[in-house]
PDB file of C-alpha atoms in Angstrom:
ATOM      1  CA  UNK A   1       0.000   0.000   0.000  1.00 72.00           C
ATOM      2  CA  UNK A   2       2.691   2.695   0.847  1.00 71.00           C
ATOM      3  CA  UNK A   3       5.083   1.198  -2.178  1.00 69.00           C
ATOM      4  CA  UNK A   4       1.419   2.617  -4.400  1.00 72.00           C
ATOM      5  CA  UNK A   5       1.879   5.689  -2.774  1.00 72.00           C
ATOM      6  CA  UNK A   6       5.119   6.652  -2.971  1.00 72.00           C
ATOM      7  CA  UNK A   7       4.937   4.989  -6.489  1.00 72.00           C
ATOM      8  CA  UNK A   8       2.040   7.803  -7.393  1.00 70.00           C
ATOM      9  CA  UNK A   9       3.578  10.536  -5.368  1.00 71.00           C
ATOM     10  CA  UNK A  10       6.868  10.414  -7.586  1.00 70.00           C
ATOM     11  CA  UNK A  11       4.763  10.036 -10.766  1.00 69.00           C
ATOM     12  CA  UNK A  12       3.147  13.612  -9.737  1.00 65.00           C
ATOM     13  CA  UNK A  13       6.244  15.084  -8.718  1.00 65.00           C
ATOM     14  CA  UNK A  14       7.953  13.885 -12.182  1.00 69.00           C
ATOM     15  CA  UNK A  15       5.044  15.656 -14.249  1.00 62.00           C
ATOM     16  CA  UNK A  16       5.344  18.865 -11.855  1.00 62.00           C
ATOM     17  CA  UNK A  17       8.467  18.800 -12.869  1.00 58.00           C
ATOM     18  CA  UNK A  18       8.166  18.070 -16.495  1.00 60.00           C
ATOM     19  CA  UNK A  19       5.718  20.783 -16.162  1.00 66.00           C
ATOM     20  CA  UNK A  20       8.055  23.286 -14.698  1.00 58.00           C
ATOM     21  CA  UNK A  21      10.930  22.810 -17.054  1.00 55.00           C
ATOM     22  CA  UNK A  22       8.680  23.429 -20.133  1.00 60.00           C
ATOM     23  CA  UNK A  23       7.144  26.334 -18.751  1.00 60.00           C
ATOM     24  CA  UNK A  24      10.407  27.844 -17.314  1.00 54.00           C
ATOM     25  CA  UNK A  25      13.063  26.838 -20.158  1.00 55.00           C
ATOM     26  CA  UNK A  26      11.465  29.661 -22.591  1.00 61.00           C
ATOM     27  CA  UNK A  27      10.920  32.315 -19.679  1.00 56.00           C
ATOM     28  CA  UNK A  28      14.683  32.028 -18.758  1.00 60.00           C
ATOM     29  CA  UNK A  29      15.589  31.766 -22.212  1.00 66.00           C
ATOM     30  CA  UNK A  30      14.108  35.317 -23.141  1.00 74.00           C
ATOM     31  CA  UNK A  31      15.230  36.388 -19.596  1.00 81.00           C
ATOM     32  CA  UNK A  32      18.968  35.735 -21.607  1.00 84.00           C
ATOM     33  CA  UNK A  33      18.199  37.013 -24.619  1.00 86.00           C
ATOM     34  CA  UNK A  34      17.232  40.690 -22.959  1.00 89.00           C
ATOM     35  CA  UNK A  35      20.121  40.918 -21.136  1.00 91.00           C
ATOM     36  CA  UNK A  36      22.170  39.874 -24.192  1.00 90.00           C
ATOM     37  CA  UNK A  37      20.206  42.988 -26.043  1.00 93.00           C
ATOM     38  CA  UNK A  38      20.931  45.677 -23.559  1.00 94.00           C
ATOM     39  CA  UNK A  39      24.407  44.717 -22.774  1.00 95.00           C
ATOM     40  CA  UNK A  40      24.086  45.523 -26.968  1.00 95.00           C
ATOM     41  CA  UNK A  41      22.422  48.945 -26.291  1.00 96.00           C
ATOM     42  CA  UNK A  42      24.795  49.666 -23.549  1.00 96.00           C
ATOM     43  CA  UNK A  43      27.626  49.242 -26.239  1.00 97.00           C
ATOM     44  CA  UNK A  44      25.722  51.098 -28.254  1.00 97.00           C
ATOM     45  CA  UNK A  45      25.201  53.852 -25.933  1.00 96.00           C
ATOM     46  CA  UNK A  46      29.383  53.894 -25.133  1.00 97.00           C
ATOM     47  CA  UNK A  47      30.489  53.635 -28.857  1.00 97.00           C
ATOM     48  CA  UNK A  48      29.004  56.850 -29.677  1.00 97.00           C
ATOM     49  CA  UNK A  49      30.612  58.147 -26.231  1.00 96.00           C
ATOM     50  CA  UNK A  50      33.626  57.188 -27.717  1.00 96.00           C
ATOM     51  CA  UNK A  51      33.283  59.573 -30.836  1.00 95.00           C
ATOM     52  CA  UNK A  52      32.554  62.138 -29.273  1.00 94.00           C
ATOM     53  CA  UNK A  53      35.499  62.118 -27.113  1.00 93.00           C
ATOM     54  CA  UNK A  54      37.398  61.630 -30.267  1.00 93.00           C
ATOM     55  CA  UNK A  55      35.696  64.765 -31.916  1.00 91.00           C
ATOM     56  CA  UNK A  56      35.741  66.966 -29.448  1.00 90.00           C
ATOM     57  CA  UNK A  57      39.449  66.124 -28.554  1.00 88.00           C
ATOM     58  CA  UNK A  58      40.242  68.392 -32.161  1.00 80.00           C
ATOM     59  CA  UNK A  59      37.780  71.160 -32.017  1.00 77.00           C
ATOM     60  CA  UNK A  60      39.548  73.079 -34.998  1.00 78.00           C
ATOM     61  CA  UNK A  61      40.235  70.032 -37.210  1.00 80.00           C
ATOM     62  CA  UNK A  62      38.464  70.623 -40.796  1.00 84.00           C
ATOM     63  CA  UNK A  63      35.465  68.055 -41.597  1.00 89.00           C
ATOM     64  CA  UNK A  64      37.766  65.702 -43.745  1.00 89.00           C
ATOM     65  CA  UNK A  65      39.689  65.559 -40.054  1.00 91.00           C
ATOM     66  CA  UNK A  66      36.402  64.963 -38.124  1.00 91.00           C
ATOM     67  CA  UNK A  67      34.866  62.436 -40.500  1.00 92.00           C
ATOM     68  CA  UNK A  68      38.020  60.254 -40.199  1.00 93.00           C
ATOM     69  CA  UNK A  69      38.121  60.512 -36.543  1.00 92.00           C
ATOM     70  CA  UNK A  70      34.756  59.174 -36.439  1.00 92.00           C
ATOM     71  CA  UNK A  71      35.130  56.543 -38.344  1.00 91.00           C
ATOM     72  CA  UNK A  72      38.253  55.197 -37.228  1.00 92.00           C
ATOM     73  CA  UNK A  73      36.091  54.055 -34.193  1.00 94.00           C
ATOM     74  CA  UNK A  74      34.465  50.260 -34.881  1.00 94.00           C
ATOM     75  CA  UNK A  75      31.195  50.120 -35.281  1.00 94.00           C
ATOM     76  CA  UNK A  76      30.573  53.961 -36.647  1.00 96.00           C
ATOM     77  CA  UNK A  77      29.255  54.987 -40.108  1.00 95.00           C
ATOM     78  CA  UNK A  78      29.400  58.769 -40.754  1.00 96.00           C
ATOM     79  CA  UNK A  79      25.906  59.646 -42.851  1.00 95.00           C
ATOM     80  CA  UNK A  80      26.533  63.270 -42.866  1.00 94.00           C
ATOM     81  CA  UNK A  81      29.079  66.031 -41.911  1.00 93.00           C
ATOM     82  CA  UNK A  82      27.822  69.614 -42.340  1.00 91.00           C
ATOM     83  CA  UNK A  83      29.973  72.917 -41.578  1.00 87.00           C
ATOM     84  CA  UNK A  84      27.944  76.198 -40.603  1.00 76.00           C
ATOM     85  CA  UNK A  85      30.896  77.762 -41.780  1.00 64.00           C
ATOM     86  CA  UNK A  86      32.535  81.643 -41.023  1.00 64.00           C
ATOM     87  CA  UNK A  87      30.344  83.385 -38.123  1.00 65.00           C
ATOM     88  CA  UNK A  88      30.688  84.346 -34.591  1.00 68.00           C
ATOM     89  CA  UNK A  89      30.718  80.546 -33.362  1.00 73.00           C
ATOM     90  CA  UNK A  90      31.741  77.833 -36.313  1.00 80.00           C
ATOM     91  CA  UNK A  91      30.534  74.531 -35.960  1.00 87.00           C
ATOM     92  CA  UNK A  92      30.912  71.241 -37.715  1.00 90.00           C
ATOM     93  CA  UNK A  93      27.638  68.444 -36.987  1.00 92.00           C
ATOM     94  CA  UNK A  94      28.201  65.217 -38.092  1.00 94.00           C
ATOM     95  CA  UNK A  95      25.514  62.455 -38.145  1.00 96.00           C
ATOM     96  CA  UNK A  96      26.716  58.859 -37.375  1.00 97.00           C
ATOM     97  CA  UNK A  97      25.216  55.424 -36.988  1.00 97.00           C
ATOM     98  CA  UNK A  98      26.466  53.293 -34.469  1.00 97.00           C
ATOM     99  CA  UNK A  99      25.818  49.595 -35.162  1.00 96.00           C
ATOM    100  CA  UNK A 100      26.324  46.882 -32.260  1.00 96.00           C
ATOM    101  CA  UNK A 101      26.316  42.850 -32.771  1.00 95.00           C
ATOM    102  CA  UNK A 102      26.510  40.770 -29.255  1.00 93.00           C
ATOM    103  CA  UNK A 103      27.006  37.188 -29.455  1.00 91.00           C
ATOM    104  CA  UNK A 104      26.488  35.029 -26.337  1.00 86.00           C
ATOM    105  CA  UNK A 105      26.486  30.791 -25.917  1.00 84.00           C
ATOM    106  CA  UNK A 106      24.049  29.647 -23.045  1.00 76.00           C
ATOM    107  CA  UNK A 107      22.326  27.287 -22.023  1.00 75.00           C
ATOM    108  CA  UNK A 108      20.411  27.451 -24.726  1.00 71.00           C
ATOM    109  CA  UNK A 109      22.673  27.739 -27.559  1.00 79.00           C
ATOM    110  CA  UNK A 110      23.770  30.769 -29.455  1.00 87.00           C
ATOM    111  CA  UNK A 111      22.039  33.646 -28.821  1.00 89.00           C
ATOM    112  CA  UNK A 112      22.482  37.026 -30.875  1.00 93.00           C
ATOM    113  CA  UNK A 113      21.623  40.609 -30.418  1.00 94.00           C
ATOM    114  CA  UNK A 114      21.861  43.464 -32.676  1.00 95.00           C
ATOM    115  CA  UNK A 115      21.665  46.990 -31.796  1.00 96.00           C
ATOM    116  CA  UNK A 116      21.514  50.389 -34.078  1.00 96.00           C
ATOM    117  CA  UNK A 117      21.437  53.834 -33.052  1.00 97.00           C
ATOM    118  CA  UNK A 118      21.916  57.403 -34.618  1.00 97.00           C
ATOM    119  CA  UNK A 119      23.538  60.530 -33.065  1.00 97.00           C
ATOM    120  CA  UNK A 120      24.580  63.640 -33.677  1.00 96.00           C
ATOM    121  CA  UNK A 121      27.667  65.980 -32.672  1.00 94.00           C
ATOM    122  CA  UNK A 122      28.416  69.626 -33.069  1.00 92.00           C
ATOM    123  CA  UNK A 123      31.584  70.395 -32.686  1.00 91.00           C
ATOM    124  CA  UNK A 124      32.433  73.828 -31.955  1.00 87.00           C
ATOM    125  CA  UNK A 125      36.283  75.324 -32.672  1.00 81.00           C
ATOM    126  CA  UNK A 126      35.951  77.184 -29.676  1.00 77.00           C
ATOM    127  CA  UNK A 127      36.125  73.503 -27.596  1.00 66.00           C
ATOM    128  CA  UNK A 128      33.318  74.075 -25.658  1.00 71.00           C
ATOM    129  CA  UNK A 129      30.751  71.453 -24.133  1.00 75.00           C
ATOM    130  CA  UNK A 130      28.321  69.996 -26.693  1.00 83.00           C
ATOM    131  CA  UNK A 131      25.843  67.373 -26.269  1.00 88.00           C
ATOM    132  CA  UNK A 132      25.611  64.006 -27.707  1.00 94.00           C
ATOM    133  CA  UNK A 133      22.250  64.189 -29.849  1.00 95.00           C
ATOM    134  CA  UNK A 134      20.195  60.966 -30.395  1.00 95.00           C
ATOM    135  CA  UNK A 135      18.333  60.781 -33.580  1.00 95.00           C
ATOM    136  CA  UNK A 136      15.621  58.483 -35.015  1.00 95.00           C
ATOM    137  CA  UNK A 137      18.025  56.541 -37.437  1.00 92.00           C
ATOM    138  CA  UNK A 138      16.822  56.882 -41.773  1.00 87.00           C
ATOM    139  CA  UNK A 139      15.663  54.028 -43.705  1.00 75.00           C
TER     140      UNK A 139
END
C-alpha cells in the first residue's frame, strides 16, 4: 500500500516537474536574450561616447579631419558632416550610426543581439561642451 503511494507521489512530482521545465526553459531563455540585447544597447550607448570624445578632442580640425576621426572608431558609419561655416561661433555636426552585434552561448545555444542607433555631434572650434544628440536613425 505505501510502495502505491510513494509509487504515485513520484509520478506527480515527475510531471510537476516536467511541467516546470517546459514552462520555465522559454521564460529564462528570453530572460537571456534581454540581457544579451541591452548589454548591446549599452555598447551602443558607449560607442558613440567614444566619438565624441574623439571629436571633441580636435575642435579646430576641418570636416575631412572629423569624418576620419569618427570613423576610425568600430562600429561607426558617418551619414553626414555639415559645416555652418565663417560666423561668430563655427561649428561642424556630423551624423553617425552606431551599429552593435553581441554574441552570447548559453544554455540554450547561441544567442544574438543586434543593436543600431543614430547621433549627432556639433563640434564647436571654440572647444566648448556639446551634447551628444540621439536621432531616429533613416531608412
Amino acid at each position: 500500500m505505501w510502495l502505491r503511494r510513494g509509487l504515485a507521489g513520484a509520478v506527480v512530482a515527475g510531471v510537476l516537474a516536467a511541467i516546470g521545465v517546459l514552462a520555465g526553459v522559454p521564460l529564462l531563455r528570453d530572460r537571456s536574450q534581454q540581457r544579451l540585447e541591452q548589454r548591446a544597447e549599452r555598447e551602443v550607448t558607449a560607442t558613440a561616447q567614444l566619438a565624441r570624445a574623439r571629436l571633441l578632442a580636435a575642435p579646430a580640425a576641418g570636416e575631412s579631419t572629423l569624418r576620419q576621426a569618427a570613423d576610425g572608431v568600430d562600429g561607426v558609419e558617418v551619414l553626414t558632416v555639415r559645416s555652418d561655416g565663417p560666423g561668430p561661433d563655427p561649428a561642424v555636426r556630423l551624423v553617425f550610426r552606431v551599429r552593435v552585434a553581441k554574441t552570447a552561448a548559453s544554455v540554450f545555444g547561441w544567442q544574438r543581439a543586434d543593436s543600431t542607433a543614430c547621433f549627432a555631434q556639433v563640434v564647436h572650434t571654440d572647444a566648448g561642451p556639446a551634447a551628444l544628440e540621439r536621432l531616429p536613425c533613416p531608412d
